[in-house]
Short mmCIF file of C-alpha atoms in Angstrom, two decimals:
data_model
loop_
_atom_site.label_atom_id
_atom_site.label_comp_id
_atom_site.label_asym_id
_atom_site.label_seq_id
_atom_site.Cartn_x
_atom_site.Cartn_y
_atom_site.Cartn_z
CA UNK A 226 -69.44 66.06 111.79
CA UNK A 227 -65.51 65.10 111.73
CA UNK A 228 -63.36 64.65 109.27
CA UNK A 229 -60.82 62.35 108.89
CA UNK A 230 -57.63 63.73 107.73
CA UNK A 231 -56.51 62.04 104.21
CA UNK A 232 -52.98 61.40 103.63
CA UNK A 233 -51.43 63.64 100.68
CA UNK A 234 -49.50 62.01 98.11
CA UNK A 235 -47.31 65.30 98.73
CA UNK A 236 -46.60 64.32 102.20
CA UNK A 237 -45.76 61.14 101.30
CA UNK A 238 -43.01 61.63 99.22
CA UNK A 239 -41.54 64.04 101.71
CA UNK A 240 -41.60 61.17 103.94
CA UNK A 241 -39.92 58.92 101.25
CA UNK A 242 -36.82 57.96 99.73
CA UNK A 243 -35.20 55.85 97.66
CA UNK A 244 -32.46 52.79 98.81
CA UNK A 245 -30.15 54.44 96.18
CA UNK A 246 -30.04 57.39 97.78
CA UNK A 247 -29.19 55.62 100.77
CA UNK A 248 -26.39 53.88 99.60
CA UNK A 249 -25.24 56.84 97.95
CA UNK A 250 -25.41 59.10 101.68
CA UNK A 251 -23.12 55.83 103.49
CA UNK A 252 -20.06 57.92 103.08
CA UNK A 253 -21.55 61.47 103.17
CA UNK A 254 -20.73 62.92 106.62
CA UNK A 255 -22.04 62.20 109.87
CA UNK A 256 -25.11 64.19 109.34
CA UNK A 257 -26.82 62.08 106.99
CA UNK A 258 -30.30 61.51 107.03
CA UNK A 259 -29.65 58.27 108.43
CA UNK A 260 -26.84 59.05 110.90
CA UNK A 261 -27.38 57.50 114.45
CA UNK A 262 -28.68 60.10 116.27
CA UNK A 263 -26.33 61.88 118.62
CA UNK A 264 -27.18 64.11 121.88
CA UNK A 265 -24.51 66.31 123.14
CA UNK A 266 -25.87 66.34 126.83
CA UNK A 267 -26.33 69.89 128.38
CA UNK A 268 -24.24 70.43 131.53
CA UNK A 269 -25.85 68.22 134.38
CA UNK A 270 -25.38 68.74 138.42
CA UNK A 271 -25.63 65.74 140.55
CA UNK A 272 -25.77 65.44 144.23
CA UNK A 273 -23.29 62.64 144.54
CA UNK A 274 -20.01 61.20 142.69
CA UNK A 275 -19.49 57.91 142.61
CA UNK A 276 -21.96 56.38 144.68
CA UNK A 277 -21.94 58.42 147.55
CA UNK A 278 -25.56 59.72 149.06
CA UNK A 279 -24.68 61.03 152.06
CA UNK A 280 -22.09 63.33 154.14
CA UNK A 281 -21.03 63.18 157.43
CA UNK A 282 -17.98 64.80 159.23
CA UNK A 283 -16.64 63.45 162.59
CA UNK A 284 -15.13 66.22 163.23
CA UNK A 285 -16.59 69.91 163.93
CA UNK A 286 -14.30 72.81 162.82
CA UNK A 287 -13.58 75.63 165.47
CA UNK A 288 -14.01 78.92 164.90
CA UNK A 289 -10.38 80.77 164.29
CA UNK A 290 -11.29 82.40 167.76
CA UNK A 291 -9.87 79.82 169.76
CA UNK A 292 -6.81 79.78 168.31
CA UNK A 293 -6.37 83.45 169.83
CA UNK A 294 -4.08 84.06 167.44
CA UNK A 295 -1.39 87.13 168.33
CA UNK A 296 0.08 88.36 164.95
CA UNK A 297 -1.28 91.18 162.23
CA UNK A 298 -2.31 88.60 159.96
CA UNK A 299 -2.06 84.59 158.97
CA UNK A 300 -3.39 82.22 156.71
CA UNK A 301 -3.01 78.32 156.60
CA UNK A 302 -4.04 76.43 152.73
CA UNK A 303 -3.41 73.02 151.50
CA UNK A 304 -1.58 73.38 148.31
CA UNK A 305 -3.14 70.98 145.91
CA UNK A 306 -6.51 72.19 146.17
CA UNK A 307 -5.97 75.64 147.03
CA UNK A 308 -8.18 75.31 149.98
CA UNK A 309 -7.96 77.97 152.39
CA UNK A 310 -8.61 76.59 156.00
CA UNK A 311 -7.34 79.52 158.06
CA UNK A 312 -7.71 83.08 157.11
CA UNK A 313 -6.76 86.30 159.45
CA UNK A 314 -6.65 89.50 158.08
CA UNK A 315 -4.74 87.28 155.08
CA UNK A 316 -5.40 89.60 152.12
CA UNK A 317 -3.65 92.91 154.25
CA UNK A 318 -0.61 94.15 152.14
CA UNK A 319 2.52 94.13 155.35
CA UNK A 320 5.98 94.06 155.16
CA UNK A 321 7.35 90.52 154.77
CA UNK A 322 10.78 91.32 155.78
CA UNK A 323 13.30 88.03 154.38
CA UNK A 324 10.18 86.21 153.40
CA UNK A 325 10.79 88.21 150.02
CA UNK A 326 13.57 85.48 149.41
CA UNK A 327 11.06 82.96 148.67
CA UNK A 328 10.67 84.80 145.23
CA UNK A 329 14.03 85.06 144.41
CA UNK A 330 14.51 81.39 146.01
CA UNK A 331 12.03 80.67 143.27
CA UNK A 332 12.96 83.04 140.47
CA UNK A 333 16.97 81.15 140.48
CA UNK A 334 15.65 77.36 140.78
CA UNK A 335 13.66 77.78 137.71
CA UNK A 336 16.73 79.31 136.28
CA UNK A 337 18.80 76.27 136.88
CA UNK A 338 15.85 73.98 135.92
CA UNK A 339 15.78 75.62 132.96
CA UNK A 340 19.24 75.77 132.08
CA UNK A 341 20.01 79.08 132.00
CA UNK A 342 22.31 78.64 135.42
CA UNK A 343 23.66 75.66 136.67
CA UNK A 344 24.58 74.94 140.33
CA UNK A 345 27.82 74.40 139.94
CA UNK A 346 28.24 77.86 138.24
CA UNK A 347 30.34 80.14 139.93
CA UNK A 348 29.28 83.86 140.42
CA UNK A 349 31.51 86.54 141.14
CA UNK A 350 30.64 88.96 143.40
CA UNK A 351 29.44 92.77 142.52
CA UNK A 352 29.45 96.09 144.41
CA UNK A 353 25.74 96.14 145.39
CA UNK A 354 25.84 92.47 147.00
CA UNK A 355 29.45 93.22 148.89
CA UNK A 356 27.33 96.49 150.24
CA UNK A 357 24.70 94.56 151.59
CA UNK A 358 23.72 94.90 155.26
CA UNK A 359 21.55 93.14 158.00
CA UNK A 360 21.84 89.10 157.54
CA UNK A 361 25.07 88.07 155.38
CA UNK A 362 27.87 86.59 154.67
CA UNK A 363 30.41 89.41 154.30
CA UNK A 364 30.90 89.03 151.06
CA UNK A 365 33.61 90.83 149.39
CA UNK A 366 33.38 92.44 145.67
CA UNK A 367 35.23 89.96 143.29
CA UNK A 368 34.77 86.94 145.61
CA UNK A 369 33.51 84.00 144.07
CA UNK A 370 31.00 81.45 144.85
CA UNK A 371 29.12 78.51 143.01
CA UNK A 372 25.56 79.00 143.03
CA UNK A 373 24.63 76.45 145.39
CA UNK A 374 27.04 77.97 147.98
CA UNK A 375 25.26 81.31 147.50
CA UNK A 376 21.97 79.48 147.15
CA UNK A 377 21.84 77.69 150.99
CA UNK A 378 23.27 81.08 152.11
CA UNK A 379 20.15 82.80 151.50
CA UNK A 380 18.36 79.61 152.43
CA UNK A 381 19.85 78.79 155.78
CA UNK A 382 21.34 82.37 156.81
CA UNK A 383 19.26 84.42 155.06
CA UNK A 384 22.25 86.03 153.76
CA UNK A 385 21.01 89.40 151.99
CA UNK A 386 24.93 89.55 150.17
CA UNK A 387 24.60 85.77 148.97
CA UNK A 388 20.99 87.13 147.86
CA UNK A 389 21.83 89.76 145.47
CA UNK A 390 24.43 87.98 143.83
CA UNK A 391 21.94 85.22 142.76
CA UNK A 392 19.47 88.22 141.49
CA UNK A 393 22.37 90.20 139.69
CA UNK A 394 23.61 86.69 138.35
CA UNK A 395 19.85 85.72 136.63
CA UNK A 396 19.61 89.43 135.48
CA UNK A 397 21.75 92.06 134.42
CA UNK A 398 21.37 93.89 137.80
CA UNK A 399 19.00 93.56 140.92
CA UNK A 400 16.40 96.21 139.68
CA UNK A 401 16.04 94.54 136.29
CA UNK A 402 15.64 90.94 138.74
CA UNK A 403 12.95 93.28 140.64
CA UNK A 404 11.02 93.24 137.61
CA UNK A 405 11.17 89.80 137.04
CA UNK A 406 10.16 89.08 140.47
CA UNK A 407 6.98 91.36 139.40
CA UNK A 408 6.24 90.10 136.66
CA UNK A 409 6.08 86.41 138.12
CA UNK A 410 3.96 87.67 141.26
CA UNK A 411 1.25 88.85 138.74
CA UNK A 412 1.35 85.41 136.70
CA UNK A 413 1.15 83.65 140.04
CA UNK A 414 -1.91 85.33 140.71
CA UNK A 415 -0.07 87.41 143.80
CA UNK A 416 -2.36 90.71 143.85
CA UNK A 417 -0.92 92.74 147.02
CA UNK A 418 2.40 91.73 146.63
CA UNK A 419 5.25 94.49 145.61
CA UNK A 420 9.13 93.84 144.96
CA UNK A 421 11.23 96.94 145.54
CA UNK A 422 14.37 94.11 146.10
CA UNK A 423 15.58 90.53 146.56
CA UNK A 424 16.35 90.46 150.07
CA UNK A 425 13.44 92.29 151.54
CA UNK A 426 15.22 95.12 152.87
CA UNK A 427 13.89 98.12 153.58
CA UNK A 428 14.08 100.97 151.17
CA UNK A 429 16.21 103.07 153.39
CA UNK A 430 18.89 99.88 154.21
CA UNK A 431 19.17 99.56 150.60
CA UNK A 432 22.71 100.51 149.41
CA UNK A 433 22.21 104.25 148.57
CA UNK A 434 23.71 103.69 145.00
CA UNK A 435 21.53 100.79 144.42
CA UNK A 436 18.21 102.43 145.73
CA UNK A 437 14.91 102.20 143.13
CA UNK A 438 13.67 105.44 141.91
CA UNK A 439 10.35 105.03 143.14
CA UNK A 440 9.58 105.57 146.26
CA UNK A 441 7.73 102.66 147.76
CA UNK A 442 8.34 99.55 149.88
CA UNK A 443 8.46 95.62 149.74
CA UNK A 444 4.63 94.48 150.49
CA UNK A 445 3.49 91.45 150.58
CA UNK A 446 -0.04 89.92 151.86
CA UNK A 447 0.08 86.64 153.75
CA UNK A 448 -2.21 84.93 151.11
CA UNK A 449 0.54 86.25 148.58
CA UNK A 450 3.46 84.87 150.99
CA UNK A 451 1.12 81.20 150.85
CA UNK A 452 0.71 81.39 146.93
CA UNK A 453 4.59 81.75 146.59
CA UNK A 454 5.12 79.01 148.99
CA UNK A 455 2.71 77.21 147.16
CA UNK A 456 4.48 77.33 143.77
CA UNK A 457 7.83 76.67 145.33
CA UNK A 458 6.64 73.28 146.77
CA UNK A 459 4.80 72.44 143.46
CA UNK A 460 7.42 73.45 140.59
CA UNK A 461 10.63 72.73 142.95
CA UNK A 462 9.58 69.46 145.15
CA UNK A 463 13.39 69.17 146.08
CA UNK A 464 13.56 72.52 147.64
CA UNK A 465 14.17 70.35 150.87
CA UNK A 466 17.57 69.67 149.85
CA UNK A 467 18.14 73.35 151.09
CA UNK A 468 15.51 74.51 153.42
CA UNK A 469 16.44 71.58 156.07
CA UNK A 470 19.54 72.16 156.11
CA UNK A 471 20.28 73.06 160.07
CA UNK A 472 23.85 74.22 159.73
CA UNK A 473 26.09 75.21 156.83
CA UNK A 474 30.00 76.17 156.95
CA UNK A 475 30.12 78.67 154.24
CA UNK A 476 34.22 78.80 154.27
CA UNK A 477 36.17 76.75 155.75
CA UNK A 478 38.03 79.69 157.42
CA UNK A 479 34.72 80.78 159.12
CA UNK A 480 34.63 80.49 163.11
CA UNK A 481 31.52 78.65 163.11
CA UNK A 482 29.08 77.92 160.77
CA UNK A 483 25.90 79.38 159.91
CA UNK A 484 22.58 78.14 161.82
CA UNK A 485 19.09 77.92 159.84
CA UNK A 486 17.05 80.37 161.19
CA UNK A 487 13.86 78.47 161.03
CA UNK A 488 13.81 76.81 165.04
CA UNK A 489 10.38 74.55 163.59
CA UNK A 490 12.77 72.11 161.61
CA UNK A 491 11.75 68.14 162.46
CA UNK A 492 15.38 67.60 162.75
CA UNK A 493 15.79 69.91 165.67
CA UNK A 494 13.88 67.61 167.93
CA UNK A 495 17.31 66.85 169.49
CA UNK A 496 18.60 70.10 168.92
CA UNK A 497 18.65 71.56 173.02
CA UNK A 498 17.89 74.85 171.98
CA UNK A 499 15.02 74.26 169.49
CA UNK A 500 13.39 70.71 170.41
CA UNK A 501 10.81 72.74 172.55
CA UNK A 502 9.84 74.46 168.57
CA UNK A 503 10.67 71.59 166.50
CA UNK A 504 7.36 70.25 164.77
CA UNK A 505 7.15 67.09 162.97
CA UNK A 506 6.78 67.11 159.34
CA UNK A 507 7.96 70.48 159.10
CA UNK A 508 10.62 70.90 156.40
CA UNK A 509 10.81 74.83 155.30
CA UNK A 510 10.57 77.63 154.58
CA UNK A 511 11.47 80.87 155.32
CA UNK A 512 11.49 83.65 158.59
CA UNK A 513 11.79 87.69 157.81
CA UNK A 514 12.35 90.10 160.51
CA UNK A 515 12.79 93.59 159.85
CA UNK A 516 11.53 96.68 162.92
CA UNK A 517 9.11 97.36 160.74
CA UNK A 518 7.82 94.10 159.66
CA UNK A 519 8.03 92.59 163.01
CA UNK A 520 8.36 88.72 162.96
CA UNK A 521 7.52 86.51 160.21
CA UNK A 522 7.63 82.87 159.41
CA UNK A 523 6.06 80.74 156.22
CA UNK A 524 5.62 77.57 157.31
CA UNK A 525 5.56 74.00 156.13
CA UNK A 526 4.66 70.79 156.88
CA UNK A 527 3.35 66.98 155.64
CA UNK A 528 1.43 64.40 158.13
CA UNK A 529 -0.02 61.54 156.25
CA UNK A 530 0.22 62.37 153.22
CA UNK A 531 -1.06 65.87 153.47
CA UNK A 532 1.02 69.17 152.63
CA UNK A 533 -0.10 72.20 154.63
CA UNK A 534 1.35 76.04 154.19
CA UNK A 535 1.14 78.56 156.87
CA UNK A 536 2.21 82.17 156.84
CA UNK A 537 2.27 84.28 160.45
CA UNK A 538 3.14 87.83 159.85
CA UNK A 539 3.77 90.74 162.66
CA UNK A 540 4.38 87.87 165.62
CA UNK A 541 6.25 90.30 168.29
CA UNK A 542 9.04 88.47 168.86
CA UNK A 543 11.73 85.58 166.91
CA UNK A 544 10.00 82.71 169.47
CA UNK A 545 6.58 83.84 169.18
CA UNK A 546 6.32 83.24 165.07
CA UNK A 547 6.74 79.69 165.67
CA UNK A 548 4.33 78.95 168.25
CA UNK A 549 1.62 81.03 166.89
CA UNK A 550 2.72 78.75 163.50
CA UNK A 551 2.39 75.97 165.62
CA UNK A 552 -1.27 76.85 166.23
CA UNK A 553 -1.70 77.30 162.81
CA UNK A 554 -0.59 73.98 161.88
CA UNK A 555 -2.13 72.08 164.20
CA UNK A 556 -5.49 73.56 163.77
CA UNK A 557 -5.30 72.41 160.11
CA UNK A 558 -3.60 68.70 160.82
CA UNK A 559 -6.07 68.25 163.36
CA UNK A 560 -9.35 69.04 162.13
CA UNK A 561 -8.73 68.12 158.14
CA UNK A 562 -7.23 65.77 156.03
CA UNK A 563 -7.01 64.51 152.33
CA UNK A 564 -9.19 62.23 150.95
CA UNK A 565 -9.99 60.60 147.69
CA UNK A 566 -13.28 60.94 146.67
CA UNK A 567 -13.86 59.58 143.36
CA UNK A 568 -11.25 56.93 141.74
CA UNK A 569 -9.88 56.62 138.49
CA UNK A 570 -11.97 54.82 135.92
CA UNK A 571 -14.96 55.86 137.90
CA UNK A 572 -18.33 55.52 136.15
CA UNK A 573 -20.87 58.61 135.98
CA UNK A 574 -24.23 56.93 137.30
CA UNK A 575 -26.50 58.65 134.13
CA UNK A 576 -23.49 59.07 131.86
CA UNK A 577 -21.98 55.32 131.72
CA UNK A 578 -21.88 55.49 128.10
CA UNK A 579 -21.83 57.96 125.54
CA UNK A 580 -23.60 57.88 121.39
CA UNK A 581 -21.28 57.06 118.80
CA UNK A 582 -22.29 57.19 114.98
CA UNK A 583 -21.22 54.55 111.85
CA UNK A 584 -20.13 52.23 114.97
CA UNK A 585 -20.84 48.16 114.89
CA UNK A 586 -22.68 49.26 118.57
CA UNK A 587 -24.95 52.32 118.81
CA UNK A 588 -22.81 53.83 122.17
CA UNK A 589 -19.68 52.89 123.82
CA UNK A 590 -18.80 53.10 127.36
CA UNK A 591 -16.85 55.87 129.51
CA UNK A 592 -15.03 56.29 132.76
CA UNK A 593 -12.90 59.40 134.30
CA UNK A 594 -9.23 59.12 133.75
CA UNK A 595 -8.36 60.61 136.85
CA UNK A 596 -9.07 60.50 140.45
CA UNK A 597 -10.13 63.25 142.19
CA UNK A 598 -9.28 64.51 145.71
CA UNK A 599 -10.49 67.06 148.17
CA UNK A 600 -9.50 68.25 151.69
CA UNK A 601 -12.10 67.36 154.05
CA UNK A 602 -13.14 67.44 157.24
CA UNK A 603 -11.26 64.94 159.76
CA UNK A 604 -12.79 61.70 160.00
CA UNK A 605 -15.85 62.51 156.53
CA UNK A 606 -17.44 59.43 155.43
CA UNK A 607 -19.24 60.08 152.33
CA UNK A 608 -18.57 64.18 151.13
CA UNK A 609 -21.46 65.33 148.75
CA UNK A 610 -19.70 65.93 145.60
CA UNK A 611 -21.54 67.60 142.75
CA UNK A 612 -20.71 66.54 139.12
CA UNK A 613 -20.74 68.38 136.02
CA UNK A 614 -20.62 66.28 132.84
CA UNK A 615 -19.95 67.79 129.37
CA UNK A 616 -19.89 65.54 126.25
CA UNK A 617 -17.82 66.11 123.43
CA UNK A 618 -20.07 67.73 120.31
CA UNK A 619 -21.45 64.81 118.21
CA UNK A 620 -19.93 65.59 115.02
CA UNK A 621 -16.73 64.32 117.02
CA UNK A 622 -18.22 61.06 118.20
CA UNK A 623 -17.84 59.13 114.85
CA UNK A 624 -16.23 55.07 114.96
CA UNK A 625 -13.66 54.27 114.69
CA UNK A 626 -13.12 55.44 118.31
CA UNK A 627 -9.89 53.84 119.92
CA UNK A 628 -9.74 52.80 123.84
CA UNK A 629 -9.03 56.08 125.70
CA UNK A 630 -10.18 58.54 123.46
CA UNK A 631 -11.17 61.99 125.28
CA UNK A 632 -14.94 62.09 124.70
CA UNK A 633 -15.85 64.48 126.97
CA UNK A 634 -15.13 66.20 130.64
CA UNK A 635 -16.67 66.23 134.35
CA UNK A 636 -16.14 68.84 136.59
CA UNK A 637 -16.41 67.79 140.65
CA UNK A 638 -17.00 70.62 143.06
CA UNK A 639 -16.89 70.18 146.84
CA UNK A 640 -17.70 72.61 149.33
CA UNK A 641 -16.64 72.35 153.22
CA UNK A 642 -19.48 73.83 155.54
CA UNK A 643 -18.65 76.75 156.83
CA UNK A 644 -16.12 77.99 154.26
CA UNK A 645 -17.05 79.56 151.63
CA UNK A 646 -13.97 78.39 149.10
CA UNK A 647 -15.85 75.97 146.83
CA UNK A 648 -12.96 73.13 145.72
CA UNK A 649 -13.13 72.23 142.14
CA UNK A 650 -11.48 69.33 139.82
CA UNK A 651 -11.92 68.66 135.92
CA UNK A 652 -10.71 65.16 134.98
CA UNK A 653 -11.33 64.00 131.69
CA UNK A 654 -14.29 61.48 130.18
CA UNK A 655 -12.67 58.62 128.01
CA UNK A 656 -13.65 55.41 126.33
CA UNK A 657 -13.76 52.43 128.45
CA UNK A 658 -13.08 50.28 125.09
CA UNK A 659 -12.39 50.49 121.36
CA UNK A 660 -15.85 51.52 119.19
CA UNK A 661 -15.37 49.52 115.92
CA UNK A 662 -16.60 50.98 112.87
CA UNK A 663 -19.64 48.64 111.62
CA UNK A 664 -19.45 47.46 108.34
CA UNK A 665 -21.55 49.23 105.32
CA UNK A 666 -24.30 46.35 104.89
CA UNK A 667 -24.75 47.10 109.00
CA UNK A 668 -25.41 50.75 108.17
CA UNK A 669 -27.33 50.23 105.22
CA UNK A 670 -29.63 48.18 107.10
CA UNK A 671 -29.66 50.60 110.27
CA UNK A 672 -30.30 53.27 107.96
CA UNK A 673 -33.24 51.04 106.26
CA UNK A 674 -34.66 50.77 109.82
CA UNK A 675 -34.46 54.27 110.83
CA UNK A 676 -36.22 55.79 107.57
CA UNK A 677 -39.08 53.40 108.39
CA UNK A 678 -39.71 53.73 111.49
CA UNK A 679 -39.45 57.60 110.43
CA UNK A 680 -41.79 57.24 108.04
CA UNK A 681 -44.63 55.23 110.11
CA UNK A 682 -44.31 57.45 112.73
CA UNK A 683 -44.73 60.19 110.63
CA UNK A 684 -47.89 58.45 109.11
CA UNK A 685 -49.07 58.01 112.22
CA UNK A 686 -49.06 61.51 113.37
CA UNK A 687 -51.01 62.58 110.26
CA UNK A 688 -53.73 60.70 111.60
#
């Protein structure tokens, strides 16, 4: 025979409680017994982002095999993302010869930028720049120069004097500059590369007197060369006012003036001697050559929009390190491109809106504040993007809530088939409108309601 379970006076007044206490618990904080209840949603993965259900690429990517690539190593990225597109032997530690200017390039622009130089500074000149061989400027001990003289020197001419100067002008003396340049390649995230100068000279070329005590050489990977490269366009966009520069008079005394050693310039198109190199978009950045090193060039260029970065090291000869560049570029202009694939203000399908407590509505609603873009496959039509979404903890999510308040965070990740780099953007989740704080007779009520329907359903399950 059953037996109906009887309802306990005891369990009742757990279930109960009285409207004063209520109105006392309106301003306790947001977890009162009668505070809206509030969800933070675990970390959720999504096929799509905005909308799209479906990828498909017009173009098919070639294997690196047909390029037939003839130097000891190369790499080709697209800066914003980080995406690598073209990788040969990228990660081997080699010689970069003058391509080790790009750090002190670097190193002196964020000098000016941050005041500590100016451009119109004048430097005089030391003993260990006026020794200086290989590329330069025969520069004299006591000479002086402004900084942007010295500057497109080691830009245009790769002037190993003009070089040092800059160094022993930001430091005390090029070693101590060495171990800036260090110090920066680490923070960068550089993890073959290794600064024994400024000018990329080899140990033994190095002014005897001037020489490190260890005894080790300039190395530098190609993916290091594209990281450097990378910053450079990113934290000094105007770097173009120097590397395009095809010809600079350094005195007016001087013969003839000096000629930029990089032949890909867009500008040389009706230069005799270079149109058959001269690539369009192509704006910097910096050869190297050294016997050891061979022939080196970092690269590059913008079509449409879209920045790409290419580094050949080893190339056998000063010609040859812009056509196999050439190669590199092209592969990546022709076979990828940029694309937006989620807008700003986009909605989250499953996340439009997000709980809010003490407000006059129960949730407000929430877009991205950023769009999001990804380097894609020439001629995609709908990328699969996977979404992360992260809501703020709910404690946080209490009205007043004004119009753009951060309330949480999605992550996109794309992959492209066949790489194995996964692409990945945060953009922030904010309020798509103000969420007013409801008045207290509101809560009371909404409180009312919620013990309740508490307490019936709790009834209810006793039975």
């Amino acid at each position: 025979m059953k037996h109906k379970r009887k309802f306990s006076s005891k369990q009742f007044v757990i279930k109960t409680a009285t409207v004063g206490l209520l109105l006392n618990m309106l301003a306790s904080p947001v977890h009162s017994v009668f505070a809206d209840e509030v969800k933070t949603p675990a970390t959720t993965e999504k096929g799509t982002a905005a909308g799209n259900t479906t990828a498909k690429a017009a173009v098919k990517i070639p294997g690196i095999e047909s390029l037939q690539l003839e130097v000891d190593s190369a790499v080709l990225i697209e800066p914003t993302t980080g995406e690598v597109l073209l990788s040969l032997n990228a990660d081997k530690p080699l010689p970069p010869a003058s391509m080790t200017k790009m750090m002190t390039e670097y190193l002196v622009a964020d000098a000016v930028k941050n005041g500590q130089i100016s451009w119109d500074q004048k430097v005089v000149v030391q003993e260990n720049a006026s020794k200086q061989i290989g590329s330069r400027i025969y520069l004299a001990e006591g000479d002086e120069h402004t900084v942007r003289e010295l500057y497109i020197a080691m830009a245009v001419g790769s002037a190993n004097d003009a070089t040092v100067a800059l160094a022993e002008l930001v430091s005390s003396s090029e070693q101590e500059f060495v171990a800036l340049m260090n110090e920066t390649a680490k923070k960068m995230g550089m993890k073959t590369a290794y600064f024994i100068n400024s000018t990329g000279l080899d140990r033994a070329d190095m002014p005897a007197k001037f020489q490190p005590k260890v005894d080790r050489e300039t190395v530098m990977s190609a993916m290091d060369a594209a990281i450097l490269a990378k910053y450079i366009v990113t934290d000094h966009p105007d770097f173009t006012e120097f590397t395009t520069i095809q010809s600079y008079k350094f005195r007016q005394r001087d013969d003839k003036p000096m000629v930029n050693y990089n032949w890909m310039l867009e500008a040389n198109k009706d230069i005799a001697n270079f149109k058959a190199y001269a690539y369009p978009g192509l704006d910097g950045l910096k050869t190297g050559h050294t016997n050891n090193a061979g022939n080196c060039f970092t690269g590059t260029a913008v079509r449409d929009g879209m920045r790409l970065i290419s580094v050949v090291m080893g190339a056998n000869s000063e010609a040859h390190r812009f056509t196999e560049t050439k190669k590199v570029l092209d592969f990546g202009f022709n076979n990828f491109e940029i694309k937006q694939v989620v807008g700003p203000k986009a909605v989250i399908a499953g996340n439009e809106t997000v709980p809010v407590q003490k407000g006059k509505n129960k949730d407000v609603s929430i877009v991205t504040d950023a769009g999001v873009t990804f380097i894609v496959p020439k001629g995609t039509v709908a990328p699969q993007i996977n979404t992360a979404v992260t809501v703020n903890d709910a404690a946080t999510l209490v009205a007043p809530i004004t119009n753009a308040s951060k309330v949480g965070k999605v992550t996109y990740s794309y992959k492209v088939e066949g790489m194995s780099q996964v692409q990945e953007k945060t953009v922030n989740l904010i309020t798509a409108e103000e969420a007013e704080k409801a008045g207290w007779f509101k809560l009371l009520m909404r409180a009312i309601g919620e013990f309740f329907s508490d307490l019936f359903t709790g009834i209810k399950n006793l039975f």
